[in-house]
CSV table of C-alpha atoms and ligand atoms in Angstrom, one decimal:
chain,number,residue,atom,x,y,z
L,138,UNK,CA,110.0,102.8,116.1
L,139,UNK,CA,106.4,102.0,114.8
L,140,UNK,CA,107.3,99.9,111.6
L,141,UNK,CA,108.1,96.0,111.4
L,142,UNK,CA,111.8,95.6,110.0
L,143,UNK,CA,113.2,92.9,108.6
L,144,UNK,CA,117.3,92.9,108.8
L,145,UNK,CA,119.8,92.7,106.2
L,146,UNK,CA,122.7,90.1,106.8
L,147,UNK,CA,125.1,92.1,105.7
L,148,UNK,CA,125.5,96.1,105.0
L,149,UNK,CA,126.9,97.8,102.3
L,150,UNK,CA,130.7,99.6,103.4
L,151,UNK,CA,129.8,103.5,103.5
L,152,UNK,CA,131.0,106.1,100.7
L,153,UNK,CA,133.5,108.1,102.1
L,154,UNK,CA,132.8,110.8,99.2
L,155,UNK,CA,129.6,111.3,97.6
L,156,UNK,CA,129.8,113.2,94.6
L,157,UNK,CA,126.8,112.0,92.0
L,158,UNK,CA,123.2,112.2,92.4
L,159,UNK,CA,121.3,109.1,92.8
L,160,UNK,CA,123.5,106.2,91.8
L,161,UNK,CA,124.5,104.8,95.4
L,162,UNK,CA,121.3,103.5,97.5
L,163,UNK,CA,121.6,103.0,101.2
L,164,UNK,CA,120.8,99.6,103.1
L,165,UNK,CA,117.1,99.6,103.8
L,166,UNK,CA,114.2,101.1,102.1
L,167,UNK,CA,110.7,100.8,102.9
L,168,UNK,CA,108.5,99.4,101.4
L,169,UNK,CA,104.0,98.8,101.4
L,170,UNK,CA,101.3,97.1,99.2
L,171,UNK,CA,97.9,97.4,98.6
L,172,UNK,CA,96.0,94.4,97.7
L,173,UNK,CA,92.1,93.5,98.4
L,174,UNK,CA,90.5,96.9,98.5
L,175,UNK,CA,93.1,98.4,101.2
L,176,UNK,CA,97.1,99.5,102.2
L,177,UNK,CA,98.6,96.9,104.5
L,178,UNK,CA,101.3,97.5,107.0
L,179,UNK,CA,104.3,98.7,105.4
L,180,UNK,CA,107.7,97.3,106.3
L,181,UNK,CA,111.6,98.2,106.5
L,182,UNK,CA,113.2,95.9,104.8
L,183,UNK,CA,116.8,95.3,102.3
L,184,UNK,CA,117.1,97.1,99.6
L,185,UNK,CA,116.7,94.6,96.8
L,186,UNK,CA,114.0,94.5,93.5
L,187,UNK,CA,110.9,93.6,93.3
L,188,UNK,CA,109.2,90.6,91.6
L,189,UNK,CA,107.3,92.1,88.6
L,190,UNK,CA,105.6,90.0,86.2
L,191,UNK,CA,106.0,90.9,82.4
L,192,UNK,CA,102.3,91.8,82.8
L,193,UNK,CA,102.6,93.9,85.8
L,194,UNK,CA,100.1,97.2,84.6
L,195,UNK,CA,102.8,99.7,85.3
L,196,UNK,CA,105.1,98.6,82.8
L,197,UNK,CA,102.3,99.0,80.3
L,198,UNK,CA,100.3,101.4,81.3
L,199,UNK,CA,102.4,104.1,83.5
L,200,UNK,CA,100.0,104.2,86.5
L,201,UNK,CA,102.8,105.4,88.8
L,202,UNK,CA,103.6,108.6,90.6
L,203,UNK,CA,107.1,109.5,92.8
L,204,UNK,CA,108.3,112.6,94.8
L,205,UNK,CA,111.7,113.8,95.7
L,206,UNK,CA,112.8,115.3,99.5
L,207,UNK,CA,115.9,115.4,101.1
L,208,UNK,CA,117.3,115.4,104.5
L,209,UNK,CA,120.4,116.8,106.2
L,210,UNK,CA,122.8,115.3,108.9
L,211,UNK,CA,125.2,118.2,110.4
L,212,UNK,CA,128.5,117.1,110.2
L,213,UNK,CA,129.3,118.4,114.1
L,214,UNK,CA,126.5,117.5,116.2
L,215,UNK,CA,124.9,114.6,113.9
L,216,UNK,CA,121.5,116.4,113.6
L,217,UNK,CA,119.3,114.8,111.4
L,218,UNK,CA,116.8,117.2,109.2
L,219,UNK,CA,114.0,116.7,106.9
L,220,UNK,CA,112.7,119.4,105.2
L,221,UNK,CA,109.0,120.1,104.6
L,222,UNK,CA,108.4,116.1,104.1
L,223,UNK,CA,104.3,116.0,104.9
L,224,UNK,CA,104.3,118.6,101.9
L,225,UNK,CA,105.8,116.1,100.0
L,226,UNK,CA,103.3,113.5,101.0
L,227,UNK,CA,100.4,116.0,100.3
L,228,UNK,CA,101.3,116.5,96.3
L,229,UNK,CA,102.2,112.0,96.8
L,230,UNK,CA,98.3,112.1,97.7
L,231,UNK,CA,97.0,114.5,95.2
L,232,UNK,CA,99.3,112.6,92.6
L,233,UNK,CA,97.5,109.6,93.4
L,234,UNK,CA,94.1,110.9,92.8
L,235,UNK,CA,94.9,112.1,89.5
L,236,UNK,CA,96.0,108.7,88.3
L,237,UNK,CA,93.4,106.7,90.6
L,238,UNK,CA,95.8,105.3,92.9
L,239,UNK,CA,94.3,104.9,96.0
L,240,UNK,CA,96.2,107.7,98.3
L,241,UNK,CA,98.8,107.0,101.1
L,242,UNK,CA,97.5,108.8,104.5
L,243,UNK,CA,100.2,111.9,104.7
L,244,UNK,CA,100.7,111.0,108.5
L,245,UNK,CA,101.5,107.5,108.0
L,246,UNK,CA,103.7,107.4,105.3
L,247,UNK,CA,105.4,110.8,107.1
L,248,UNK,CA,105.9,108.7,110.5
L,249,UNK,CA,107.2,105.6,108.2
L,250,UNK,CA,109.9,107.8,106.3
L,251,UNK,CA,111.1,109.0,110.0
L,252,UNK,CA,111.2,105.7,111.1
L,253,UNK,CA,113.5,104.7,107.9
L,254,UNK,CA,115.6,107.4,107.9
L,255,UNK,CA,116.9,107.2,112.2
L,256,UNK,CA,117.7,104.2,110.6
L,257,UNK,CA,119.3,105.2,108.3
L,258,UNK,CA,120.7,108.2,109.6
L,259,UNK,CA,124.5,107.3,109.4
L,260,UNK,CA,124.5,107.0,105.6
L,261,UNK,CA,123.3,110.9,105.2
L,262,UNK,CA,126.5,112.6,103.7
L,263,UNK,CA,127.4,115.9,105.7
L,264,UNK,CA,130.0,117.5,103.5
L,265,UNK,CA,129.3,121.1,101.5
L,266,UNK,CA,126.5,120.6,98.9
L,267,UNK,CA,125.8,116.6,100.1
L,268,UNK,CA,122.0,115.2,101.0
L,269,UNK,CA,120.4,112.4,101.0
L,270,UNK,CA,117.7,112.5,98.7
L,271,UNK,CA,114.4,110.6,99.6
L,272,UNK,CA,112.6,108.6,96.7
L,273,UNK,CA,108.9,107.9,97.8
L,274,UNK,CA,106.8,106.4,94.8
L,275,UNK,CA,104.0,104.1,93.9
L,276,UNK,CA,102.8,101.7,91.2
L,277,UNK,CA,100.2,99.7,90.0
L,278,UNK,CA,101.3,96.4,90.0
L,279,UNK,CA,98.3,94.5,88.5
L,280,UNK,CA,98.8,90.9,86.3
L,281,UNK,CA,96.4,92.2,83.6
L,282,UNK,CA,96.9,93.8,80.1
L,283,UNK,CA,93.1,95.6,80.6
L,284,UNK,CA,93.5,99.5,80.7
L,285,UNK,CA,91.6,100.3,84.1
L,286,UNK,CA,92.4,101.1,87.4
L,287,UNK,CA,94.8,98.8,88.7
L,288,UNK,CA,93.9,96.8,92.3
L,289,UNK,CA,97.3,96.0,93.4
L,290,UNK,CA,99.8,98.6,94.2
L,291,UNK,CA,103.4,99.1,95.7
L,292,UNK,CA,104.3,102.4,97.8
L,293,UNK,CA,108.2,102.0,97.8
L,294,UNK,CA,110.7,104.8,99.9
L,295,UNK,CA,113.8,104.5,98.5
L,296,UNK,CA,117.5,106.7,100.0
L,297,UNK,CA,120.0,107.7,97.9
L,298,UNK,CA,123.2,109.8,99.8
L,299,UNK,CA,124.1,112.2,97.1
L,300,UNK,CA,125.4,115.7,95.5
L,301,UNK,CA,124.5,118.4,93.2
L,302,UNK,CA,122.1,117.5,91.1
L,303,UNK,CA,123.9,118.8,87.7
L,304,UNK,CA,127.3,117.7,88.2
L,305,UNK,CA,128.5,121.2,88.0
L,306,UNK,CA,126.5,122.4,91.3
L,307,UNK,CA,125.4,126.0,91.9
L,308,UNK,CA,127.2,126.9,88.9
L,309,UNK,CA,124.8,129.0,86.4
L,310,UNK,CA,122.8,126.5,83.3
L,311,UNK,CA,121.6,126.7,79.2
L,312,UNK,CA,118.2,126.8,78.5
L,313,UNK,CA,116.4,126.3,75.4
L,314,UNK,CA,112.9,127.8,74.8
L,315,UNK,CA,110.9,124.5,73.3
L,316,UNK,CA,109.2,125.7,70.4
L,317,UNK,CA,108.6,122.0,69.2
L,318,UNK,CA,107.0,119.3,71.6
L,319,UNK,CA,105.1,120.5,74.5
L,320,UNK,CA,105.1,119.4,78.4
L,321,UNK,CA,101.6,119.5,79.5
L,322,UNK,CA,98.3,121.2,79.1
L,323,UNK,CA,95.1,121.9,80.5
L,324,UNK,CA,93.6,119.2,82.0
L,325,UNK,CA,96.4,116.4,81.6
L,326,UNK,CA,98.7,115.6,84.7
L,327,UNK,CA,101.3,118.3,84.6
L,328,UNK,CA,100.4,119.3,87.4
L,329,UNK,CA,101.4,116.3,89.2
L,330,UNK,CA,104.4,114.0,89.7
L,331,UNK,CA,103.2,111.3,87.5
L,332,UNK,CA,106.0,109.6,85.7
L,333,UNK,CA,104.9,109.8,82.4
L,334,UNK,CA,105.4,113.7,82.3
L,335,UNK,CA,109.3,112.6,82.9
L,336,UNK,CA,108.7,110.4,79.7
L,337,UNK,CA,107.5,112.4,77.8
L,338,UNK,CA,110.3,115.1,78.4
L,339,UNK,CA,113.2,113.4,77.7
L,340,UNK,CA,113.4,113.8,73.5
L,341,UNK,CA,113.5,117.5,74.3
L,342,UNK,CA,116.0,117.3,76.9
L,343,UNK,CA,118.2,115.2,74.2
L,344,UNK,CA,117.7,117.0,71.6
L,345,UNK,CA,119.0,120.5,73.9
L,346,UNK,CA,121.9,118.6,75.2
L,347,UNK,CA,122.6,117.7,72.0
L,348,UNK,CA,122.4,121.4,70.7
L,349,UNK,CA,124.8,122.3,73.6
L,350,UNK,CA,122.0,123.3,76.4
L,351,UNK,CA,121.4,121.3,79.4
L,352,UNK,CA,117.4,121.4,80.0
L,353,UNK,CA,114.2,122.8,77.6
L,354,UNK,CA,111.8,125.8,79.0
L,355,UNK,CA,108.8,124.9,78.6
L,356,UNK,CA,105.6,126.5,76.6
L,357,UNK,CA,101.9,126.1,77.4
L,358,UNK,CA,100.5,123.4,75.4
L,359,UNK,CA,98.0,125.4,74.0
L,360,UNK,CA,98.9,128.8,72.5
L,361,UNK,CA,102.5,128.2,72.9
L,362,UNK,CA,103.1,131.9,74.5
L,363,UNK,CA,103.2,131.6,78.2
L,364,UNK,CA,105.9,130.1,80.1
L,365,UNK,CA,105.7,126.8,82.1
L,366,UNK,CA,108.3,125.3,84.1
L,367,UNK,CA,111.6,123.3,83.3
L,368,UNK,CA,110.4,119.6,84.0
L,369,UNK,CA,112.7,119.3,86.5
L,370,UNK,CA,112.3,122.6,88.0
L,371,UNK,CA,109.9,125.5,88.2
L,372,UNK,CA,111.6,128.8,86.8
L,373,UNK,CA,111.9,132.6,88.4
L,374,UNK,CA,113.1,135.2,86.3
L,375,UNK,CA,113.5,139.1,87.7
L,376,UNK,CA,112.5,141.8,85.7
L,377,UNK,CA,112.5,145.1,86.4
L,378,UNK,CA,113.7,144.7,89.9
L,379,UNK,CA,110.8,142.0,90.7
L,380,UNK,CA,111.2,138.2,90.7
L,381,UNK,CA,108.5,136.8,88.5
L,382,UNK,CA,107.5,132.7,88.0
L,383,UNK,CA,104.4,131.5,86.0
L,384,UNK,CA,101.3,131.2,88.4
L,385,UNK,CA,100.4,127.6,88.9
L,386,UNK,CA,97.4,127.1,85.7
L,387,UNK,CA,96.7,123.7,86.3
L,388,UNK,CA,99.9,122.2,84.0
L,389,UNK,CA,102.6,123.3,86.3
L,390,UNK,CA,104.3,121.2,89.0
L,391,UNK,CA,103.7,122.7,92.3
L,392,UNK,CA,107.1,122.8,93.2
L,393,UNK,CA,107.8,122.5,97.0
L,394,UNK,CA,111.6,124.9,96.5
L,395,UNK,CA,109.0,127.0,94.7
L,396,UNK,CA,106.7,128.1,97.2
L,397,UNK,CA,109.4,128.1,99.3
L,398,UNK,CA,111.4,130.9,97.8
L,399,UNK,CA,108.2,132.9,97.1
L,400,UNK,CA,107.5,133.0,101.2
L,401,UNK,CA,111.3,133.7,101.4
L,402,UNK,CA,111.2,136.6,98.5
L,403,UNK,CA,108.3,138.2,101.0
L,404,UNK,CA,109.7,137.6,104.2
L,405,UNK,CA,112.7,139.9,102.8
L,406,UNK,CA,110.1,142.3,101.1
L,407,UNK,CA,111.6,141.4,97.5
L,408,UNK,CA,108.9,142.0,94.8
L,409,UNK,CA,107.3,138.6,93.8
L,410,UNK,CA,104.5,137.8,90.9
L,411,UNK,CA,102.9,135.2,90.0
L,412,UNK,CA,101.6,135.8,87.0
L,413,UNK,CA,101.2,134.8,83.2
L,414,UNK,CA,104.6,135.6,81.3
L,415,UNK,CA,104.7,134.9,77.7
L,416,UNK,CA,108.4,134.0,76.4
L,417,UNK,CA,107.8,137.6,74.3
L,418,UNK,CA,108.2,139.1,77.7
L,419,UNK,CA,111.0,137.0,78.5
L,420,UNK,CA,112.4,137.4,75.2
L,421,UNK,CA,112.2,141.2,75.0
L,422,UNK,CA,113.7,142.0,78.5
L,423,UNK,CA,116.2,139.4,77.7
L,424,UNK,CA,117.3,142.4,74.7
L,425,UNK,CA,116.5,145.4,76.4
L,426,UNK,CA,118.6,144.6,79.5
L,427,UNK,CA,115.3,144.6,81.9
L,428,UNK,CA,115.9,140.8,82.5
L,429,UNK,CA,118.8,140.5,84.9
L,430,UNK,CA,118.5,137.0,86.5
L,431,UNK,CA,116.9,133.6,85.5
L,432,UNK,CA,117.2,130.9,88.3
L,433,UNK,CA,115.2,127.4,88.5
L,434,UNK,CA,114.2,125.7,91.7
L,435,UNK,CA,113.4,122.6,92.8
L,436,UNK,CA,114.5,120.1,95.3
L,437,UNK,CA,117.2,117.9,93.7
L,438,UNK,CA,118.7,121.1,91.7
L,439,UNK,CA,117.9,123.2,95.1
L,440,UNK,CA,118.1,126.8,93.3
L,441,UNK,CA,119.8,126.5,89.8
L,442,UNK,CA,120.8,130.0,87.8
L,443,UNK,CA,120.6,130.2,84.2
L,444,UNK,CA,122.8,132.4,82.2
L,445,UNK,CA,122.4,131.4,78.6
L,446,UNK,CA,118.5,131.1,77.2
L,447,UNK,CA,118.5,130.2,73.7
L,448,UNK,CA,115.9,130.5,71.0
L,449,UNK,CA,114.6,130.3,67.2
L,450,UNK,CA,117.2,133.5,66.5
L,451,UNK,CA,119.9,132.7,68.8
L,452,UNK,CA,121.2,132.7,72.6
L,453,UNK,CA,120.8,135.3,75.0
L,454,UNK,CA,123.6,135.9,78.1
L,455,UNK,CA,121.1,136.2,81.0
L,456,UNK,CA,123.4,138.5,83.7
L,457,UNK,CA,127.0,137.8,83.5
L,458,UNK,CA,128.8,134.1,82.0
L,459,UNK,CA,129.2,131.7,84.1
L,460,UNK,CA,127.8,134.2,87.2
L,461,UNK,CA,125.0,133.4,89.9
L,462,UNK,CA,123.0,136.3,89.6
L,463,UNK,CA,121.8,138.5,93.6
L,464,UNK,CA,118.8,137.0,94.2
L,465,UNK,CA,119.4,133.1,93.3
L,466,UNK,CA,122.7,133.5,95.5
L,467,UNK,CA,120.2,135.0,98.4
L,468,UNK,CA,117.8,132.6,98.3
L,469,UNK,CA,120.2,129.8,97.6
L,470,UNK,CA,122.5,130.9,100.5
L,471,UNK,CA,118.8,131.5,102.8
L,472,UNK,CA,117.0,127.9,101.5
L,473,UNK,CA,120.4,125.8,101.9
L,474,UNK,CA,120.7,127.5,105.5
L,475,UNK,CA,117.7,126.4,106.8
L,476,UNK,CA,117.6,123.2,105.0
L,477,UNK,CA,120.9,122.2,107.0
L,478,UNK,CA,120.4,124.4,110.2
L,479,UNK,CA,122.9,127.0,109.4
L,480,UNK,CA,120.1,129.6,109.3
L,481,UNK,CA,116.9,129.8,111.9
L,482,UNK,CA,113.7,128.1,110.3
L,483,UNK,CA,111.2,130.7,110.9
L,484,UNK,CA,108.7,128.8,108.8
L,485,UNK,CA,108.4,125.6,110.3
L,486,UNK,CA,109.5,123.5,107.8
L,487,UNK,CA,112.0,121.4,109.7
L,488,UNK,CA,111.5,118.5,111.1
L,489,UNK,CA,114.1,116.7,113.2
L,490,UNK,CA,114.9,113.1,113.2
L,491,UNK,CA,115.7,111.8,116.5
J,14,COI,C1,113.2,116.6,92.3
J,14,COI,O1,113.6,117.8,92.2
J,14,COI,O2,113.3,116.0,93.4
J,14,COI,C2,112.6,115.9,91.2
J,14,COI,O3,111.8,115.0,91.4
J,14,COI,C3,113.0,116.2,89.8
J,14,COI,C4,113.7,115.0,89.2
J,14,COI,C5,113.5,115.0,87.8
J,14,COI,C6,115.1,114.9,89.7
């Protein structure tokens, strides 16, 4: 192992069941800082806070980015698996730029996550469903109330051994089309992981739960016609026989389950767009019959169907209640496979942890 660690005196007793998604938080975490003009050496170290001043710029000014991955442990031979974690750290980097954080090196912080997670190998839950889902993120963490690019930063990996990430798993979601606030446009950051996007989501997301659906489909910003992406996931919908997302425009999250599925959906020569699709589209096959399946991806909801879209005149049932529809099932069974080994990974997106 390559990074400095410094020991805990005790550890934390081991669930025996994991069930919810990111509440429990394993032993270690890693943790690095920036300070005079470069990134020192990072460090394992206890899980514990961190000193922040009541003037520390991210509380004030949101300068922070994150990422979300997840590794495996099979329950038989103890193989540990990360999946596609330097693509992770790529969209980390590009994050960064955006918000003029001065970018991680993909190899480093790649080599530092292995290093904490054969540590903490023995806390990755192996039963049906079960990950543990990796937390890298950064901050500014400047003593200043000036709006400017901060010089003092914290790039923090965090572990949390957990479930499905809607507490009823695979099981098929509500959507409702957001005709009110809107997620991102052209030029902002919704493109990237920046943690105000999250922010700025979660009124929406309220007010759908509170009308009886469990996340908000997203509109462009600017003609509020085309369809986006969930906020928590990027969203697929097959029409016609051929599976269709929005084509990444500059306010869409490049999701990492997304391009996944769309090189799955062409290794098994199923029809996949990306294209424009206004929510007329949507709306009209959703009527005719034309729309048969609407799934989201992404990597803490892994593939998630939708069954019920909801809009200004009412809810549509997308395939059959309470039904997965084909394709999600196929590329949930096929992602989930080679995520934990079950399945070959033709792709190369595995990486074992010795
Ligand atoms: C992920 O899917 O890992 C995300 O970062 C989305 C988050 C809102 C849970």
């Amino acid at each position: 192992m390559n990074t400095e660690m410094i020991k805990c005196k005790t550890l934390k007793a081991k669930p025996t069941e994991v069930k919810s998604f990111g509440k429990l938080f394993t032993d270690y975490m890693y943790v690095r800082e920036y300070d005079g003009g470069k990134w020192g050496k990072g460090k394992i170290c206890p899980y514990d806070g961190f000193v922040l001043l009541p003037c520390s710029s991210v509380l004030h000014y949101g300068q922070a980015v994150f990422e979300g991955l997840k590794a495996y442990r099979d329950k038989e031979s103890g193989t540990v698996r990360l999946f596609r974690a330097r693509d992770n750290f790529k969209r980390m980097r590009s994050s960064c730029e955006r918000l003029c954080i001065p970018p991680i090196d993909e190899e480093e912080a790649f080599s530092a996550l292995v290093d904490l997670i054969s540590v903490e190998r023995d806390w990755i839950p192996t039963d049906a469903g079960t990950s543990l889902y990796i937390r890298p993120y950064v901050f500014a963490n400047d003593e200043s109330l000036g709006v400017h690019a901060a010089k003092n930063y914290k790039f923090a990996v965090i572990l949390s051994p957990s479930g499905a990430y809607y507490a009823h798993g695979f099981a098929p979601v509500a959507l409702k089309v957001e005709r009110e606030y809107v997620r991102a446009s052209k030029g902002g950051t919704g493109a990237y992981k920046v943690v105000g996007n999250y922010a700025a989501s979660i009124l929406a997301g309220e007010e759908a739960k509170s009308a009886g659906y469990d996340q908000v489909l997203w509109l462009d910003g600017t003609e509020r016609k085309y369809v986006e992406e969930v906020g928590s996931m990027n969203i697929f919908f097959v029409i016609d026989g051929t599976v269709v997302t929005p084509e990444l425009n500059g306010s869409i999250l490049p999701g990492i389950t997304r391009d996944s599925c769309i090189k799955l959906l062409k290794s098994m020569d199923i029809p996949v767009q990306e294209r424009r699709i206004s929510i007329d589209e949507v709306m009209d096959g959703a009527k005719s019959g034309a729309l048969t399946e609407i799934f989201g991806t992404g990597t803490a909801a892994v593939i998630s169907p939708v069954d019920r879209l909801g809009d200004v005149n009412g809810d549509y049932i997308i395939g059959k209640k309470g039904e997965a529809g084909k394709v999600s099932k196929l590329l949930f069974d096929t992602l989930t496979g080679i995520q934990t080994g079950r399945l070959e990974d033709p792709f190369g997106w595995v990486t074992i942890v010795k």
